[in-house]
Amino acid sequence: MGVTEGTTTGVPPVVVRRALPTEPAVRASKSLFLAEAERQGLKAGRRMLYVGQEPAPAHIAEGLRVPAGTGVIARRKLLTASDVPVRIATSYFRADLFAGTRIAEPGFVQPSLQSAIESLGHAFGHAEETLIARPPTDFERETLELAAGEWVVQVLRTSYSAQDAPIHALETICAAPRHVFTITQVTGHDEF
């Protein structure tokens, strides 16, 4: 954990680390964020903001291989570190595959979202992850309590089944001033 000096929003300074790529032991945990924060000695919190169908934005639709505007299941939550809002994470699922399942129900899926996906017969094949730094939307600025001029980092991970079917798009909006992205290499191949 690192700490930044001063803040213009009145939000206490906090910095969390986000590993890229995500370590397998963390990825397999009940909650990626809770596992990451615990390893950093932070008090992690999460609150569900929304579960329901909404039109797929173009970048989500592309990853899920559906037309833009198609109804998809969205599961949006706010993640906090030491009571400071640091991320908005939204899981998107194709409604044709997941409507009527516990993935479409309100609240957190127990024991984990990953186990729910697997229980429906979907085996993980591979994922693609992209990062974009950009100014926040009004919703992101307000929810993450960002000061004017502060940016976000949008991390989009789209996961595909062993049969190459798009299963899950996870969009994480990170408050840029509150994150450090740690890059790791495959063991035995650390070259910079």
mmCIF file of N, CA and C in Angstrom, residues 58-142:
data_model
loop_
_atom_site.group_PDB
_atom_site.id
_atom_site.type_symbol
_atom_site.label_atom_id
_atom_site.label_comp_id
_atom_site.label_asym_id
_atom_site.label_seq_id
_atom_site.Cartn_x
_atom_site.Cartn_y
_atom_site.Cartn_z
ATOM 1 N N ALA A 58 -21.227 -0.236 -26.714
ATOM 2 C CA ALA A 58 -20.536 -0.794 -27.887
ATOM 3 C C ALA A 58 -19.321 -1.638 -27.513
ATOM 4 N N HIS A 59 -18.480 -1.154 -26.582
ATOM 5 C CA HIS A 59 -17.261 -1.897 -26.250
ATOM 6 C C HIS A 59 -17.576 -3.202 -25.508
ATOM 7 N N ILE A 60 -18.654 -3.254 -24.764
ATOM 8 C CA ILE A 60 -19.071 -4.487 -24.088
ATOM 9 C C ILE A 60 -19.704 -5.428 -25.105
ATOM 10 N N ALA A 61 -20.548 -4.892 -25.956
ATOM 11 C CA ALA A 61 -21.203 -5.698 -26.992
ATOM 12 C C ALA A 61 -20.175 -6.374 -27.894
ATOM 13 N N GLU A 62 -19.128 -5.651 -28.240
ATOM 14 C CA GLU A 62 -18.080 -6.230 -29.092
ATOM 15 C C GLU A 62 -17.462 -7.452 -28.433
ATOM 16 N N GLY A 63 -17.108 -7.342 -27.150
ATOM 17 C CA GLY A 63 -16.497 -8.461 -26.443
ATOM 18 C C GLY A 63 -17.444 -9.637 -26.272
ATOM 19 N N LEU A 64 -18.722 -9.354 -26.018
ATOM 20 C CA LEU A 64 -19.703 -10.425 -25.825
ATOM 21 C C LEU A 64 -20.283 -10.928 -27.145
ATOM 22 N N ARG A 65 -19.854 -10.308 -28.233
ATOM 23 C CA ARG A 65 -20.278 -10.697 -29.590
ATOM 24 C C ARG A 65 -21.797 -10.625 -29.759
ATOM 25 N N VAL A 66 -22.342 -9.494 -29.344
ATOM 26 C CA VAL A 66 -23.763 -9.193 -29.557
ATOM 27 C C VAL A 66 -23.837 -7.792 -30.161
ATOM 28 N N PRO A 67 -24.944 -7.452 -30.834
ATOM 29 C CA PRO A 67 -25.072 -6.093 -31.357
ATOM 30 C C PRO A 67 -25.129 -5.053 -30.228
ATOM 31 N N ALA A 68 -24.535 -3.893 -30.455
ATOM 32 C CA ALA A 68 -24.599 -2.799 -29.476
ATOM 33 C C ALA A 68 -26.063 -2.506 -29.158
ATOM 34 N N GLY A 69 -26.347 -2.275 -27.900
ATOM 35 C CA GLY A 69 -27.709 -1.991 -27.473
ATOM 36 C C GLY A 69 -28.505 -3.226 -27.074
ATOM 37 N N THR A 70 -27.970 -4.414 -27.339
ATOM 38 C CA THR A 70 -28.634 -5.654 -26.941
ATOM 39 C C THR A 70 -28.727 -5.694 -25.415
ATOM 40 N N GLY A 71 -29.832 -6.175 -24.895
ATOM 41 C CA GLY A 71 -29.979 -6.299 -23.449
ATOM 42 C C GLY A 71 -29.023 -7.332 -22.886
ATOM 43 N N VAL A 72 -28.219 -6.927 -21.917
ATOM 44 C CA VAL A 72 -27.298 -7.828 -21.219
ATOM 45 C C VAL A 72 -27.553 -7.693 -19.722
ATOM 46 N N ILE A 73 -27.154 -8.702 -18.985
ATOM 47 C CA ILE A 73 -27.265 -8.653 -17.527
ATOM 48 C C ILE A 73 -26.050 -7.911 -16.995
ATOM 49 N N ALA A 74 -26.288 -6.897 -16.178
ATOM 50 C CA ALA A 74 -25.210 -6.116 -15.568
ATOM 51 C C ALA A 74 -25.270 -6.298 -14.053
ATOM 52 N N ARG A 75 -24.113 -6.507 -13.457
ATOM 53 C CA ARG A 75 -23.971 -6.621 -11.998
ATOM 54 C C ARG A 75 -22.927 -5.578 -11.592
ATOM 55 N N ARG A 76 -23.351 -4.422 -11.051
ATOM 56 C CA ARG A 76 -22.462 -3.290 -10.777
ATOM 57 C C ARG A 76 -22.281 -3.121 -9.272
ATOM 58 N N LYS A 77 -21.023 -3.009 -8.853
ATOM 59 C CA LYS A 77 -20.745 -2.812 -7.432
ATOM 60 C C LYS A 77 -19.670 -1.750 -7.229
ATOM 61 N N LEU A 78 -19.704 -1.145 -6.048
ATOM 62 C CA LEU A 78 -18.708 -0.159 -5.630
ATOM 63 C C LEU A 78 -17.759 -0.843 -4.667
ATOM 64 N N LEU A 79 -16.458 -0.646 -4.887
ATOM 65 C CA LEU A 79 -15.428 -1.233 -4.030
ATOM 66 C C LEU A 79 -14.713 -0.115 -3.282
ATOM 67 N N THR A 80 -14.520 -0.326 -1.979
ATOM 68 C CA THR A 80 -13.860 0.683 -1.149
ATOM 69 C C THR A 80 -12.635 0.094 -0.460
ATOM 70 N N ALA A 81 -11.679 0.952 -0.174
ATOM 71 C CA ALA A 81 -10.482 0.592 0.586
ATOM 72 C C ALA A 81 -10.378 1.587 1.730
ATOM 73 N N SER A 82 -10.431 1.069 2.962
ATOM 74 C CA SER A 82 -10.418 1.935 4.143
ATOM 75 C C SER A 82 -11.506 3.008 4.025
ATOM 76 N N ASP A 83 -12.681 2.589 3.571
ATOM 77 C CA ASP A 83 -13.878 3.424 3.416
ATOM 78 C C ASP A 83 -13.769 4.482 2.313
ATOM 79 N N VAL A 84 -12.753 4.399 1.464
ATOM 80 C CA VAL A 84 -12.573 5.327 0.345
ATOM 81 C C VAL A 84 -13.003 4.614 -0.935
ATOM 82 N N PRO A 85 -13.890 5.206 -1.746
ATOM 83 C CA PRO A 85 -14.289 4.559 -3.005
ATOM 84 C C PRO A 85 -13.121 4.529 -3.985
ATOM 85 N N VAL A 86 -12.794 3.321 -4.469
ATOM 86 C CA VAL A 86 -11.639 3.197 -5.359
ATOM 87 C C VAL A 86 -11.974 2.585 -6.717
ATOM 88 N N ARG A 87 -13.048 1.775 -6.798
ATOM 89 C CA ARG A 87 -13.380 1.118 -8.063
ATOM 90 C C ARG A 87 -14.886 0.926 -8.205
ATOM 91 N N ILE A 88 -15.334 0.983 -9.444
ATOM 92 C CA ILE A 88 -16.682 0.551 -9.813
ATOM 93 C C ILE A 88 -16.467 -0.643 -10.735
ATOM 94 N N ALA A 89 -16.973 -1.802 -10.336
ATOM 95 C CA ALA A 89 -16.790 -3.019 -11.132
ATOM 96 C C ALA A 89 -18.149 -3.496 -11.629
ATOM 97 N N THR A 90 -18.251 -3.677 -12.943
ATOM 98 C CA THR A 90 -19.488 -4.149 -13.545
ATOM 99 C C THR A 90 -19.214 -5.412 -14.341
ATOM 100 N N SER A 91 -19.900 -6.495 -13.959
ATOM 101 C CA SER A 91 -19.856 -7.742 -14.714
ATOM 102 C C SER A 91 -21.016 -7.739 -15.689
ATOM 103 N N TYR A 92 -20.720 -8.049 -16.949
ATOM 104 C CA TYR A 92 -21.749 -8.130 -17.981
ATOM 105 C C TYR A 92 -21.836 -9.566 -18.485
ATOM 106 N N PHE A 93 -23.078 -10.039 -18.663
ATOM 107 C CA PHE A 93 -23.327 -11.392 -19.149
ATOM 108 C C PHE A 93 -24.373 -11.354 -20.250
ATOM 109 N N ARG A 94 -24.227 -12.220 -21.226
ATOM 110 C CA ARG A 94 -25.226 -12.345 -22.281
ATOM 111 C C ARG A 94 -26.526 -12.847 -21.671
ATOM 112 N N ALA A 95 -27.604 -12.138 -21.922
ATOM 113 C CA ALA A 95 -28.911 -12.522 -21.384
ATOM 114 C C ALA A 95 -29.381 -13.851 -21.963
ATOM 115 N N ASP A 96 -29.013 -14.144 -23.225
ATOM 116 C CA ASP A 96 -29.451 -15.406 -23.816
ATOM 117 C C ASP A 96 -28.830 -16.613 -23.125
ATOM 118 N N LEU A 97 -27.719 -16.422 -22.413
ATOM 119 C CA LEU A 97 -27.062 -17.520 -21.692
ATOM 120 C C LEU A 97 -27.365 -17.518 -20.192
ATOM 121 N N PHE A 98 -27.631 -16.340 -19.609
ATOM 122 C CA PHE A 98 -27.687 -16.260 -18.150
ATOM 123 C C PHE A 98 -28.984 -15.729 -17.548
ATOM 124 N N ALA A 99 -29.933 -15.282 -18.367
ATOM 125 C CA ALA A 99 -31.226 -14.849 -17.816
ATOM 126 C C ALA A 99 -31.883 -16.047 -17.134
ATOM 127 N N GLY A 100 -32.537 -15.799 -16.004
ATOM 128 C CA GLY A 100 -33.209 -16.869 -15.290
ATOM 129 C C GLY A 100 -32.296 -17.712 -14.420
ATOM 130 N N THR A 101 -31.009 -17.343 -14.323
ATOM 131 C CA THR A 101 -30.075 -18.057 -13.450
ATOM 132 C C THR A 101 -29.762 -17.184 -12.235
ATOM 133 N N ARG A 102 -29.044 -17.736 -11.273
ATOM 134 C CA ARG A 102 -28.712 -16.936 -10.083
ATOM 135 C C ARG A 102 -27.789 -15.767 -10.409
ATOM 136 N N ILE A 103 -27.139 -15.798 -11.562
ATOM 137 C CA ILE A 103 -26.301 -14.669 -11.974
ATOM 138 C C ILE A 103 -27.161 -13.429 -12.221
ATOM 139 N N ALA A 104 -28.412 -13.615 -12.586
ATOM 140 C CA ALA A 104 -29.318 -12.493 -12.861
ATOM 141 C C ALA A 104 -30.075 -12.032 -11.623
ATOM 142 N N GLU A 105 -29.862 -12.691 -10.480
ATOM 143 C CA GLU A 105 -30.574 -12.346 -9.251
ATOM 144 C C GLU A 105 -29.835 -11.254 -8.478
ATOM 145 N N PRO A 106 -30.565 -10.444 -7.704
ATOM 146 C CA PRO A 106 -29.931 -9.378 -6.907
ATOM 147 C C PRO A 106 -28.970 -9.947 -5.848
ATOM 148 N N GLY A 107 -28.090 -9.095 -5.393
ATOM 149 C CA GLY A 107 -27.157 -9.466 -4.321
ATOM 150 C C GLY A 107 -25.922 -10.154 -4.858
ATOM 151 N N PHE A 108 -25.023 -10.484 -3.933
ATOM 152 C CA PHE A 108 -23.786 -11.163 -4.299
ATOM 153 C C PHE A 108 -24.060 -12.650 -4.490
ATOM 154 N N VAL A 109 -23.413 -13.245 -5.485
ATOM 155 C CA VAL A 109 -23.577 -14.668 -5.775
ATOM 156 C C VAL A 109 -22.653 -15.450 -4.854
ATOM 157 N N GLN A 110 -23.218 -16.436 -4.173
ATOM 158 C CA GLN A 110 -22.440 -17.253 -3.241
ATOM 159 C C GLN A 110 -22.245 -18.659 -3.794
ATOM 160 N N PRO A 111 -21.137 -19.339 -3.613
ATOM 161 C CA PRO A 111 -19.972 -18.809 -2.913
ATOM 162 C C PRO A 111 -19.169 -17.817 -3.747
ATOM 163 N N SER A 112 -19.298 -17.885 -5.094
ATOM 164 C CA SER A 112 -18.600 -16.920 -5.947
ATOM 165 C C SER A 112 -19.259 -16.885 -7.321
ATOM 166 N N LEU A 113 -19.013 -15.804 -8.030
ATOM 167 C CA LEU A 113 -19.518 -15.676 -9.388
ATOM 168 C C LEU A 113 -18.907 -16.750 -10.282
ATOM 169 N N GLN A 114 -17.618 -16.995 -10.099
ATOM 170 C CA GLN A 114 -16.921 -18.010 -10.898
ATOM 171 C C GLN A 114 -17.563 -19.380 -10.726
ATOM 172 N N SER A 115 -17.896 -19.749 -9.490
ATOM 173 C CA SER A 115 -18.503 -21.064 -9.262
ATOM 174 C C SER A 115 -19.889 -21.141 -9.909
ATOM 175 N N ALA A 116 -20.617 -20.029 -9.923
ATOM 176 C CA ALA A 116 -21.939 -20.003 -10.564
ATOM 177 C C ALA A 116 -21.805 -20.193 -12.072
ATOM 178 N N ILE A 117 -20.804 -19.557 -12.671
ATOM 179 C CA ILE A 117 -20.571 -19.701 -14.110
ATOM 180 C C ILE A 117 -20.237 -21.158 -14.428
ATOM 181 N N GLU A 118 -19.337 -21.749 -13.643
ATOM 182 C CA GLU A 118 -18.931 -23.132 -13.871
ATOM 183 C C GLU A 118 -20.083 -24.108 -13.644
ATOM 184 N N SER A 119 -20.953 -23.820 -12.662
ATOM 185 C CA SER A 119 -22.079 -24.723 -12.388
ATOM 186 C C SER A 119 -23.080 -24.756 -13.543
ATOM 187 N N LEU A 120 -23.011 -23.756 -14.413
ATOM 188 C CA LEU A 120 -23.883 -23.713 -15.581
ATOM 189 C C LEU A 120 -23.223 -24.358 -16.805
ATOM 190 N N GLY A 121 -22.073 -24.989 -16.573
ATOM 191 C CA GLY A 121 -21.417 -25.754 -17.637
ATOM 192 C C GLY A 121 -20.405 -25.005 -18.473
ATOM 193 N N HIS A 122 -19.971 -23.835 -18.030
ATOM 194 C CA HIS A 122 -19.006 -23.039 -18.797
ATOM 195 C C HIS A 122 -17.606 -23.185 -18.193
ATOM 196 N N ALA A 123 -16.676 -23.762 -18.954
ATOM 197 C CA ALA A 123 -15.289 -23.921 -18.518
ATOM 198 C C ALA A 123 -14.457 -22.794 -19.118
ATOM 199 N N PHE A 124 -13.613 -22.180 -18.311
ATOM 200 C CA PHE A 124 -12.780 -21.064 -18.745
ATOM 201 C C PHE A 124 -11.785 -21.520 -19.802
ATOM 202 N N GLY A 125 -11.646 -20.719 -20.861
ATOM 203 C CA GLY A 125 -10.675 -20.996 -21.912
ATOM 204 C C GLY A 125 -9.554 -19.977 -21.934
ATOM 205 N N HIS A 126 -9.905 -18.690 -22.121
ATOM 206 C CA HIS A 126 -8.909 -17.622 -22.118
ATOM 207 C C HIS A 126 -9.616 -16.290 -21.883
ATOM 208 N N ALA A 127 -8.802 -15.257 -21.669
ATOM 209 C CA ALA A 127 -9.359 -13.919 -21.459
ATOM 210 C C ALA A 127 -8.509 -12.900 -22.205
ATOM 211 N N GLU A 128 -9.133 -11.785 -22.519
ATOM 212 C CA GLU A 128 -8.432 -10.649 -23.113
ATOM 213 C C GLU A 128 -8.666 -9.455 -22.214
ATOM 214 N N GLU A 129 -7.618 -8.687 -21.965
ATOM 215 C CA GLU A 129 -7.728 -7.546 -21.060
ATOM 216 C C GLU A 129 -7.182 -6.306 -21.733
ATOM 217 N N THR A 130 -7.948 -5.209 -21.661
ATOM 218 C CA THR A 130 -7.509 -3.931 -22.214
ATOM 219 C C THR A 130 -7.598 -2.867 -21.129
ATOM 220 N N LEU A 131 -6.729 -1.872 -21.235
ATOM 221 C CA LEU A 131 -6.734 -0.739 -20.304
ATOM 222 C C LEU A 131 -6.832 0.547 -21.101
ATOM 223 N N ILE A 132 -7.654 1.464 -20.586
ATOM 224 C CA ILE A 132 -7.782 2.788 -21.192
ATOM 225 C C ILE A 132 -7.790 3.816 -20.067
ATOM 226 N N ALA A 133 -6.981 4.845 -20.178
ATOM 227 C CA ALA A 133 -7.025 5.967 -19.241
ATOM 228 C C ALA A 133 -7.859 7.062 -19.893
ATOM 229 N N ARG A 134 -8.807 7.629 -19.126
ATOM 230 C CA ARG A 134 -9.719 8.630 -19.701
ATOM 231 C C ARG A 134 -10.326 9.471 -18.591
ATOM 232 N N PRO A 135 -10.945 10.604 -18.965
ATOM 233 C CA PRO A 135 -11.696 11.378 -17.977
ATOM 234 C C PRO A 135 -12.932 10.567 -17.547
ATOM 235 N N PRO A 136 -13.384 10.737 -16.313
ATOM 236 C CA PRO A 136 -14.548 9.982 -15.846
ATOM 237 C C PRO A 136 -15.861 10.549 -16.395
ATOM 238 N N THR A 137 -16.877 9.698 -16.423
ATOM 239 C CA THR A 137 -18.233 10.179 -16.691
ATOM 240 C C THR A 137 -18.714 10.893 -15.421
ATOM 241 N N ASP A 138 -19.825 11.594 -15.506
ATOM 242 C CA ASP A 138 -20.367 12.252 -14.310
ATOM 243 C C ASP A 138 -20.664 11.227 -13.214
ATOM 244 N N PHE A 139 -21.260 10.079 -13.587
ATOM 245 C CA PHE A 139 -21.563 9.022 -12.609
ATOM 246 C C PHE A 139 -20.292 8.527 -11.931
ATOM 247 N N GLU A 140 -19.243 8.284 -12.709
ATOM 248 C CA GLU A 140 -17.978 7.793 -12.153
ATOM 249 C C GLU A 140 -17.344 8.830 -11.238
ATOM 250 N N ARG A 141 -17.361 10.104 -11.650
ATOM 251 C CA ARG A 141 -16.770 11.175 -10.837
ATOM 252 C C ARG A 141 -17.466 11.270 -9.479
ATOM 253 N N GLU A 142 -18.799 11.250 -9.503
ATOM 254 C CA GLU A 142 -19.569 11.360 -8.261
ATOM 255 C C GLU A 142 -19.402 10.120 -7.386
#
